[in-house]
Coordinates of C-alpha atoms and ligand atoms in Angstrom, one line a residue:
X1 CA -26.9 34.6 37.2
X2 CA -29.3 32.3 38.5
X3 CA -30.1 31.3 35.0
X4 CA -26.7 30.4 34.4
X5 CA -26.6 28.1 37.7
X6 CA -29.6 26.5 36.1
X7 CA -27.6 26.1 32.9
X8 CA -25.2 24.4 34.2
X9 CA -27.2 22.2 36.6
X10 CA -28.5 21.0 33.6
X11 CA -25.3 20.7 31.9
X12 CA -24.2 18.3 34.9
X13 CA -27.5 16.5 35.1
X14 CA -27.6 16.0 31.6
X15 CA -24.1 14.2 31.8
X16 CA -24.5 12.3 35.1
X17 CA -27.8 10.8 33.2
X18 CA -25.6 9.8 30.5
X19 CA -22.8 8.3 32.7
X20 CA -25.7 6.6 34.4
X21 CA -27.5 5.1 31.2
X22 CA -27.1 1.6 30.8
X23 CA -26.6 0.1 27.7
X24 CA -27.4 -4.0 27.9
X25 CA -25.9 -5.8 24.4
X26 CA -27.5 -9.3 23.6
X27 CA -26.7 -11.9 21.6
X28 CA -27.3 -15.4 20.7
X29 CA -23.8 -16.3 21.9
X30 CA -20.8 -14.9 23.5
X31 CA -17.0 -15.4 23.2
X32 CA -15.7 -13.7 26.8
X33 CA -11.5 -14.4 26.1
X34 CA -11.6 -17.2 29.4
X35 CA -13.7 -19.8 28.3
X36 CA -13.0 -22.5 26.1
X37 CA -17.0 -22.9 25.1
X38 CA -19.1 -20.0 24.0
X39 CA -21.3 -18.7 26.6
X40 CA -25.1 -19.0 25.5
X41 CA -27.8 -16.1 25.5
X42 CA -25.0 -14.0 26.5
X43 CA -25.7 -10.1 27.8
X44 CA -23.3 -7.6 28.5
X45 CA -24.0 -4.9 30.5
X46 CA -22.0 -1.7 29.7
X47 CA -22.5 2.1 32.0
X48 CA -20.4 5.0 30.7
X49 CA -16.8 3.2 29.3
X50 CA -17.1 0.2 31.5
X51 CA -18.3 -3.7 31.4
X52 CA -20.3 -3.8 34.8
X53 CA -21.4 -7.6 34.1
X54 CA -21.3 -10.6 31.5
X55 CA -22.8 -13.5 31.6
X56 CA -25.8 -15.9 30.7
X57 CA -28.6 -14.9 30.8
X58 CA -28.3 -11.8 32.6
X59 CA -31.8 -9.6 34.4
X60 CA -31.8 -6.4 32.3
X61 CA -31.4 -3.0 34.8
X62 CA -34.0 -1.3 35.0
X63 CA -34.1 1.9 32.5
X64 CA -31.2 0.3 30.3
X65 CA -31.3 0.6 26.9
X66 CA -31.0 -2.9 25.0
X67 CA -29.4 -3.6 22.0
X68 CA -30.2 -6.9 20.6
X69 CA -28.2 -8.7 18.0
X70 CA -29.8 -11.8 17.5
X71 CA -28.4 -14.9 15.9
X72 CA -24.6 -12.9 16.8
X73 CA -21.3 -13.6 18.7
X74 CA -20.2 -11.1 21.2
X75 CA -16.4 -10.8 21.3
X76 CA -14.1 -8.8 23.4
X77 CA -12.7 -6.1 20.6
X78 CA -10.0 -7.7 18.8
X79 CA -6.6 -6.5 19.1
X80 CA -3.8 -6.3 15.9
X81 CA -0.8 -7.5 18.1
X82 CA 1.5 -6.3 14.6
X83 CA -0.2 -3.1 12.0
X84 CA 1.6 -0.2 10.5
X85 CA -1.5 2.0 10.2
X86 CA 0.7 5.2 8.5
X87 CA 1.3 3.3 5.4
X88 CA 0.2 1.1 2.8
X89 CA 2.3 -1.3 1.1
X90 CA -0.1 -3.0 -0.8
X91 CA 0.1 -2.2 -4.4
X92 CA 2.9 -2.0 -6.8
X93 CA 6.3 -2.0 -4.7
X94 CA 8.3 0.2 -7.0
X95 CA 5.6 2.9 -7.3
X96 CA 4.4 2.5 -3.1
X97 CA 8.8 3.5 -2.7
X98 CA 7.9 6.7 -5.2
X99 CA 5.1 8.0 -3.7
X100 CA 7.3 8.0 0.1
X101 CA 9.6 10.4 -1.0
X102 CA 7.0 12.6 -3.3
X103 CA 3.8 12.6 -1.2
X104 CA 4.0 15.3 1.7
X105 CA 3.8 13.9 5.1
X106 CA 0.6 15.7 5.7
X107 CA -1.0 13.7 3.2
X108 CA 0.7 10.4 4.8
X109 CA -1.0 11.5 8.0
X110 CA -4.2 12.2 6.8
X111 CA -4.6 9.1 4.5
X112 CA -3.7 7.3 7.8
X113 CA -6.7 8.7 9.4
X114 CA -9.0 6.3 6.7
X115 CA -6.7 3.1 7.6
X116 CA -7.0 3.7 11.5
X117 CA -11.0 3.8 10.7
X118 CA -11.1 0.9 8.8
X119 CA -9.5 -1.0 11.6
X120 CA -11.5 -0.1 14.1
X121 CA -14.8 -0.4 11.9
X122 CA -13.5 -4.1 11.2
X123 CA -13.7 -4.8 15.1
X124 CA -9.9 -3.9 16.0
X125 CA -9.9 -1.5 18.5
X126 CA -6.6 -1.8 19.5
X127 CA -4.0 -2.4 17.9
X128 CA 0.0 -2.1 18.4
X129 CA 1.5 -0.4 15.4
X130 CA 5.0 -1.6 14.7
X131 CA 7.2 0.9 13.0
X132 CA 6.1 4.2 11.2
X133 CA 9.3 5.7 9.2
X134 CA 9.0 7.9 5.7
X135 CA 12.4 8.1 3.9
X136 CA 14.0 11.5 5.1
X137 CA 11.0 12.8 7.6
X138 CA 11.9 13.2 10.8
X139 CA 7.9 13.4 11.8
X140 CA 6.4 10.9 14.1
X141 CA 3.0 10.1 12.1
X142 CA 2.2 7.3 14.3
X143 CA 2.5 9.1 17.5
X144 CA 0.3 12.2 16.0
X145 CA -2.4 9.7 14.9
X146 CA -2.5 7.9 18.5
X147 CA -2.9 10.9 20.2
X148 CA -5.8 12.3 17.7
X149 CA -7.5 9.2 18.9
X150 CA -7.1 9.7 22.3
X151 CA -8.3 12.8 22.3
X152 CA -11.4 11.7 19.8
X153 CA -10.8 14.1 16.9
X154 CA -10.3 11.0 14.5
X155 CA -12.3 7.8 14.7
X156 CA -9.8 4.7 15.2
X157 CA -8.4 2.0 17.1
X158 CA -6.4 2.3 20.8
X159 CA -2.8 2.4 19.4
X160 CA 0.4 1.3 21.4
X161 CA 3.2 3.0 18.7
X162 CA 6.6 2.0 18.3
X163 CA 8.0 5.0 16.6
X164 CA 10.7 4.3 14.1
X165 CA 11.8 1.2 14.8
X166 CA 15.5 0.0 15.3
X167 CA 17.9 -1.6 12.9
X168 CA 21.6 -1.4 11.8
X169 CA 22.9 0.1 8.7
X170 CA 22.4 -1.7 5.5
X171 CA 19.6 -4.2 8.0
X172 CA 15.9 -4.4 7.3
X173 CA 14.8 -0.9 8.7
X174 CA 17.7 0.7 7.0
X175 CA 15.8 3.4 5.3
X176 CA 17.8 4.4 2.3
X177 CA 18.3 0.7 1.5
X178 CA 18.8 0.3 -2.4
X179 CA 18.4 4.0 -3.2
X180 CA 21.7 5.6 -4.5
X181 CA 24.4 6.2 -1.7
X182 CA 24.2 9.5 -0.1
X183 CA 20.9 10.5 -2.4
X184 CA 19.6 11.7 1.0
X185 CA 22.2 13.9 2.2
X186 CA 24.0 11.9 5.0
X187 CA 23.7 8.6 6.3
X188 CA 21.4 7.9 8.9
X189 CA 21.5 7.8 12.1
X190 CA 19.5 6.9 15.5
X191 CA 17.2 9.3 14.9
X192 CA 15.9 7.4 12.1
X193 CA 16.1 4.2 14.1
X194 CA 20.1 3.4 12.8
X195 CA 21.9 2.4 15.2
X196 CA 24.8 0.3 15.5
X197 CA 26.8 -1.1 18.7
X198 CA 24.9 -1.6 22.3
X199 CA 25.5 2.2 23.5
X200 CA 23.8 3.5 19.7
X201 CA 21.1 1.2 20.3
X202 CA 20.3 2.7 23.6
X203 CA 20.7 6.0 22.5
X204 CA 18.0 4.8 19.8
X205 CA 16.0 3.7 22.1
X206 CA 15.8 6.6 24.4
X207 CA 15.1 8.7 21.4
X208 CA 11.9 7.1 20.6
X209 CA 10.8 6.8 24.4
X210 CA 11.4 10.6 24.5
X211 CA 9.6 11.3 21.6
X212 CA 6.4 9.0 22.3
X213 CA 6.9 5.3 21.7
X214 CA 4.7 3.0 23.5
X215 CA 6.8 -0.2 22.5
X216 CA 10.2 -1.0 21.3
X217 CA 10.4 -2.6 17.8
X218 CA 13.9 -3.8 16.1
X219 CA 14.9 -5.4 13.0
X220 CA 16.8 -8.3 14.5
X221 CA 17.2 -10.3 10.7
X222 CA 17.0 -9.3 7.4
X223 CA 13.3 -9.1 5.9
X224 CA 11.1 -9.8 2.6
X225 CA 10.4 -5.9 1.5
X226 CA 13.7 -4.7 1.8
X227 CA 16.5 -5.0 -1.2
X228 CA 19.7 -4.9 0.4
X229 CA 19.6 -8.2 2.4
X230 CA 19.0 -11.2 2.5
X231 CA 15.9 -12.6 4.2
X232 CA 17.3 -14.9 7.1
X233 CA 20.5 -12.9 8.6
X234 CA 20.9 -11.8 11.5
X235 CA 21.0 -8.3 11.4
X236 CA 22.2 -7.4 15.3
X237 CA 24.7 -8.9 17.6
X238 CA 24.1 -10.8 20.9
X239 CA 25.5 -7.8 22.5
X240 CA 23.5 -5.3 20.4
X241 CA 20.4 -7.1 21.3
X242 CA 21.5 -7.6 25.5
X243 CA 21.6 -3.6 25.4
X244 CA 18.1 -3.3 23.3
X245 CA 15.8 -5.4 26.0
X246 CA 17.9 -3.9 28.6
X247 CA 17.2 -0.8 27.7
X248 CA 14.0 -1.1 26.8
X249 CA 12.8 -3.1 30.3
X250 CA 14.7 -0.3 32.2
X251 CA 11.8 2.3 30.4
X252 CA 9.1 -0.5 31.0
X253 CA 8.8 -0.7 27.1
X254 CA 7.8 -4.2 25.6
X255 CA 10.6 -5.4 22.9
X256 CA 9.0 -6.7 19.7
X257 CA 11.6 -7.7 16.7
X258 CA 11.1 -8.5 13.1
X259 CA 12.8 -11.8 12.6
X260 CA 12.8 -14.2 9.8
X261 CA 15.9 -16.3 10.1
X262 CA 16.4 -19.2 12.8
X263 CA 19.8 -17.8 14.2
X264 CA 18.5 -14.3 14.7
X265 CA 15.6 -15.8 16.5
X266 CA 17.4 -17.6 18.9
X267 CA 19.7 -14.8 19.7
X268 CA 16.9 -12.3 20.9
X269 CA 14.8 -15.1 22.3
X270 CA 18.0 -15.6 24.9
X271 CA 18.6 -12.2 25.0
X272 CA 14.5 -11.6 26.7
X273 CA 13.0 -9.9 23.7
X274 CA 8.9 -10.1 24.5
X275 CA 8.0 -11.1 20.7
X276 CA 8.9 -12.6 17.5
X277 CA 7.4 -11.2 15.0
X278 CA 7.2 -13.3 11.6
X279 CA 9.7 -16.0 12.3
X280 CA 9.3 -17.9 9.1
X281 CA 12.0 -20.1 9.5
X282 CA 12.1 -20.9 13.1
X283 CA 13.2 -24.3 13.9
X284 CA 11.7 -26.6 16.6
X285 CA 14.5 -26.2 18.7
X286 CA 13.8 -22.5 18.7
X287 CA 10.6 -22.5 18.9
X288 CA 11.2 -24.7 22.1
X289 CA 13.3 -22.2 24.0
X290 CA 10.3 -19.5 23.4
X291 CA 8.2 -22.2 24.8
X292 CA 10.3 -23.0 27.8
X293 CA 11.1 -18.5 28.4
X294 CA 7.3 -17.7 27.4
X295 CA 8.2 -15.5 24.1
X296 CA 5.5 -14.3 22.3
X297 CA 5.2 -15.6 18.5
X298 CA 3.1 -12.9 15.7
X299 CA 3.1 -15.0 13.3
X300 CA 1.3 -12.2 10.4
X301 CA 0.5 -14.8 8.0
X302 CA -1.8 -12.5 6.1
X303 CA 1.7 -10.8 5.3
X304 CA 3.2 -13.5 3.4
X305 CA -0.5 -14.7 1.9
X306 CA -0.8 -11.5 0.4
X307 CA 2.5 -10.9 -1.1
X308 CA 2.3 -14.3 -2.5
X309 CA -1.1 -13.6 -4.2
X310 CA 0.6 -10.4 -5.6
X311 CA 4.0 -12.0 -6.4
X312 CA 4.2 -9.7 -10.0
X313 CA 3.9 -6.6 -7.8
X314 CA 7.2 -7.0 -6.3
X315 CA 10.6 -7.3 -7.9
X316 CA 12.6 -10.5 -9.0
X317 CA 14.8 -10.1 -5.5
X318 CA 11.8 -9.7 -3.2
X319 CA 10.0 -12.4 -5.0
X320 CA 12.4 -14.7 -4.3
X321 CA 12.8 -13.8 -0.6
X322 CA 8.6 -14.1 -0.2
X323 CA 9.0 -17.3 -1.9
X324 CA 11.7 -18.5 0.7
X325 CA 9.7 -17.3 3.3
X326 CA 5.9 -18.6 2.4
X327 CA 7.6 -21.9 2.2
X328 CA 9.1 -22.1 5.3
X329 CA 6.3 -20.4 7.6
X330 CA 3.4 -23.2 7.6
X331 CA 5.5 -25.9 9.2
X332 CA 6.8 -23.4 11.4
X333 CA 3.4 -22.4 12.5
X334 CA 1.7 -25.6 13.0
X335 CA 5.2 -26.5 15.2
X336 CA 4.5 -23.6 17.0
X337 CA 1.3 -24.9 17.5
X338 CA 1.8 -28.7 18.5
X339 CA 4.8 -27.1 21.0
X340 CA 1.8 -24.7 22.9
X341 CA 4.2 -21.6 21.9
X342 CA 2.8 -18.4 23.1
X343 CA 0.5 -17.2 19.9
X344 CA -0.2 -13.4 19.7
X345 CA -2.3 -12.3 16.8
X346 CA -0.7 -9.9 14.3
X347 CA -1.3 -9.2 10.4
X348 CA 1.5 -6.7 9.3
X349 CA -1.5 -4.8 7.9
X350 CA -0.2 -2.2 5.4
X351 CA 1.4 -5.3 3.3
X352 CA -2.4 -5.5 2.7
X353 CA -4.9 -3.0 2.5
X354 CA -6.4 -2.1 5.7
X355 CA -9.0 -3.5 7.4
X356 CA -8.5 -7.3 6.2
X357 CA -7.0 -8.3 9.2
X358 CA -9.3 -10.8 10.2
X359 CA -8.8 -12.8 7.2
X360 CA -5.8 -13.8 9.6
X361 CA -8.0 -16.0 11.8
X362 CA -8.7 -18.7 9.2
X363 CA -5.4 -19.0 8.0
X364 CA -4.2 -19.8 11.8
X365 CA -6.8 -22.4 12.0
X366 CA -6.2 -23.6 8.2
X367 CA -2.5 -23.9 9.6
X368 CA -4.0 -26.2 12.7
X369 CA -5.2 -23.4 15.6
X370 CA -8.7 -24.4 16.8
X371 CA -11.6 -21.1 15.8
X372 CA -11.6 -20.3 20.0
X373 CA -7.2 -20.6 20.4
X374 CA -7.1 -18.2 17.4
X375 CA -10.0 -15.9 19.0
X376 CA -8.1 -16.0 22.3
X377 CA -4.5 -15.1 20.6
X378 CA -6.5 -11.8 19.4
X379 CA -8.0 -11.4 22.8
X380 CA -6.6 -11.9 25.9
X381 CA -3.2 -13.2 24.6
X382 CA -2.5 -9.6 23.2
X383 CA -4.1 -8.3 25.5
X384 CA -1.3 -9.9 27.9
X385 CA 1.4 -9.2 25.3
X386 CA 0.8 -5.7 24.9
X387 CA 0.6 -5.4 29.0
X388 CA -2.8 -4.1 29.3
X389 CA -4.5 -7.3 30.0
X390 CA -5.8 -5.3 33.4
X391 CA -8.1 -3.4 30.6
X392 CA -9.1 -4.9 27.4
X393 CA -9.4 -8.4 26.3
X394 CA -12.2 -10.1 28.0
X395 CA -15.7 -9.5 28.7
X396 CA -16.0 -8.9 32.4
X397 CA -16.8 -6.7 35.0
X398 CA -14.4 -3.6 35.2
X399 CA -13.1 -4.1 31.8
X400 CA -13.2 -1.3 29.1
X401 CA -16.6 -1.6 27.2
X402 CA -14.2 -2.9 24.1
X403 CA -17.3 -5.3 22.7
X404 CA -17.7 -6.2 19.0
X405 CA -20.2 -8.7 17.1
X406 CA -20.1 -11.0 14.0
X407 CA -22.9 -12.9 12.6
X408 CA -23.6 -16.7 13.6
X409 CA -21.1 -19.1 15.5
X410 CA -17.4 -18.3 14.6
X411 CA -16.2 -21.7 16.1
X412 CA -18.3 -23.5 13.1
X413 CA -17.3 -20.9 10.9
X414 CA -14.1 -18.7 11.8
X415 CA -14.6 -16.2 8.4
X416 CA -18.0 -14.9 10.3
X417 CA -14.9 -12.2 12.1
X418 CA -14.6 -11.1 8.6
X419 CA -18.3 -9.6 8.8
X420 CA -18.0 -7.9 12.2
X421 CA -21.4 -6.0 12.1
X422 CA -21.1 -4.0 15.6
X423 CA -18.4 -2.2 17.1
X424 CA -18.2 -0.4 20.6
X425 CA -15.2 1.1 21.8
X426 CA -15.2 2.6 25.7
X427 CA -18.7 2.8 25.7
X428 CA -19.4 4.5 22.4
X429 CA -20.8 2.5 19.5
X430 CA -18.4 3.3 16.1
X431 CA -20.1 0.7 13.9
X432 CA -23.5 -0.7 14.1
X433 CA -25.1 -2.9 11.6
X434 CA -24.6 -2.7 7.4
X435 CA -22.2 -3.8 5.7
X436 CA -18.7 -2.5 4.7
X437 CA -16.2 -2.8 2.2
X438 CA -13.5 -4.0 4.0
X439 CA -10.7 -2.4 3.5
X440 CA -9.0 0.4 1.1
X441 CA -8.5 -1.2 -2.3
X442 CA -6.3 1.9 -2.9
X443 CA -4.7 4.3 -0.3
X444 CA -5.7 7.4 -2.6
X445 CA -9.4 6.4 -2.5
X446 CA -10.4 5.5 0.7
X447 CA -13.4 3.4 0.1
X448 CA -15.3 3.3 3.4
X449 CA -18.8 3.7 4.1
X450 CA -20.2 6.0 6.9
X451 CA -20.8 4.0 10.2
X452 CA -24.8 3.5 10.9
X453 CA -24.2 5.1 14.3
Ligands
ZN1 ZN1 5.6 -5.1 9.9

């Protein structure tokens, strides 16, 4: 008995001393998400999950246990405002479409399990995942993967899921788009995301709320990887997309929507919708009124680079549509820019392999974003678009310990976030030193090396 008291005595003091244990990270420089300069000799002193300070030049607690970076950039961990981390679209479209109706969802799920860790080991450690649907499953891979990460059995990112996603029939999300009619059995419905008229698209959306989404995402105009439309339409009414926000605001769910054309754009910007996500061929005039109602642009430029560096992967329709799209999305961007629209930062990772995502940031500031706007759009500007700016996105005091660092100064060189070399998330180191190969050149041979840590 009293042995057993002892033991777990122990146990307690053993875990108190750990919750105690200070952990002080240095570096030659800081990026905290406020400041427009870098903060110099920066420290950041983490206990248990928390930040407890940040700052210049910080006294050391006594008995804390310092990790020194040297010649580094501390950064709050970045956040991927637009992944799908249960797929990868990357290679050859027509065999990618093959393998979703013959691989077995449990091997979806568990291949997802390598592209959550290669996000997180390339200093994402959030990220909001936009849409997770497999051709005929009803399973909800996304919401399964989030909550293996929650509850630690699989090494990855904090995820905000969105579940299905929302479309109307025939529309980008459609999921038996270009496949014969009826091959699946039956049309479908909301419970793959379908829906069509404002009371469907409610129904849809309470469906995905009940069965775990964190944030609502709709198809709002056609897209590039789809065959059955065209690239620019709109794809839901004015009335369809009142009853989506509506809907979703009522739940306190976010709204994000996939939209490429102008019109679309400006429909779901009026009708409240919290982001756009691509909006290649936005207009100035649009991109105003998200200025003037404070809508969020993604603009996942790495989506669009990649396809266009892989244009023989993709048939001659889709080819066409990139094309359209890759042509139109600069000006937009650097008008988006010049206007002070609202940037979040999002990739559409799964168009690429995982774990590039960072290749993002120099394309924003090729496109005219200065290195510390296009570090704060993957900061504390998704941290405020995904609504948990109260948690994550800078470095200070009460903040999750969500701290990551890349070699030398990324505002003199913006590809250094492309060789993140530490990552802690809440507290607990997941990558420290060494590099990686970034990224899953193919999703059957997940090419990662073991963290350090
Ligand atoms: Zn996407």
């Amino acid at each position: 008995m009293t042995s057993r008291i002892c033991l777990i005595l122990l146990c307690f003091g053993m875990s108190a001393l750990a919750a105690d244990q200070s952990v002080a990270l240095k570096a030659a420089r800081m990026f905290d998400g406020k400041s427009n300069a870098l903060v110099q000799n920066a420290v950041v002193i983490v206990q248990g999950d928390k930040i407890v300070d940040a700052g210049s030049n910080l006294p050391i607690p006594s008995g804390a246990q310092v990790i020194d970076l040297g010649d580094a950039t501390l950064s709050p961990g970045f956040i991927d405002a637009h992944t799908h981390l249960t797929a990868d679209f990357s290679g050859n479209y027509n065999e990618r479409r093959l393998q979703e109706v013959d691989v077995n969802v449990s091997e979806h799920a568990i291949r997802a399990t390598a592209f959550a860790r290669a996000t997180v080991e390339a200093g994402f450690t959030t990220v909001r995942d936009l849409g997770s649907r497999l051709v005929g499953s009803h399973e909800f891979v996304d919401v399964a993967l989030r909550n293996s990460i929650n509850k630690g059995v699989v090494v990855g990112p904090r995820m905000l899921v969105a579940t299905k996603g929302i479309g109307s029939t025939g529309g980008h999300f459609d999921p038996t788009n270009g496949f014969r009619d009826f091959l699946f059995g039956r049309e479908p419905d909301y419970t793959d995301g379908i829906a069509d008229g404002p009371d469907e698209i409610r129904k849809a959306v309470r469906f995905e709320v009940k069965n775990g989404a964190d944030v609502i995402k709709a198809a709002v105009s056609g897209g590039v990887l789809s065959l059955a439309d065209e690239v620019d339409t709109p794809q839901l009414t004015p009335a369809e997309m009142a009853a989506l926000v509506d809907e979703s605001h009522r739940l306190r769910k976010k709204v994000a929507v996939h939209c490429h054309g102008d019109q679309a754009a400006h429909d779901a910007i009026e009708a409240g919708v919290d982001s756009i996500e691509h909006g290649s061929f936005m207009k100035p005039e649009t991109l105003t009124m998200m200025k003037r109602k404070g809508t969020f642009l993604t603009p996942t430029l790495m989506a669009t680079e990649w396809i266009m560096s892989k244009l023989e992967n993709y048939p001659p329709a889709l080819q066409a549509k990139a094309k359209a799209a890759a042509a139109a999305r600069s000006e937009m961007f650097r008008n988006a820019v010049k206007f002070g629209v609202k940037i979040s930062f999002g990739t559409d990772a799964a168009v690429f392999p995982h774990g590039q995502n960072a290749k993002e940031f120099k394309l924003m500031v090729d496109l005219g974003m200065t290195p510390v706007d296009a570090l704060r759009s993957a900061t504390a500007n998704d941290a405020e678009l995904l609504g948990i700016g109260h948690k994550v996105g800078t470095l200070e005091k009460g903040k999750l310990a969500d701290v990551i660092a890349m070699p030398g100064d990324p505002t003199s060189d913006i590809t250094a976030t492309e060789r993140v070399l530490f990552v802690m998330k809440e507290g607990k180191i997941i990558r420290r030193g060494g590099p990686i190969v970034q990224g899953i050149s193919k999703s059957t041979t997940p090419d990662i090396a073991a963290p350090v840590d």
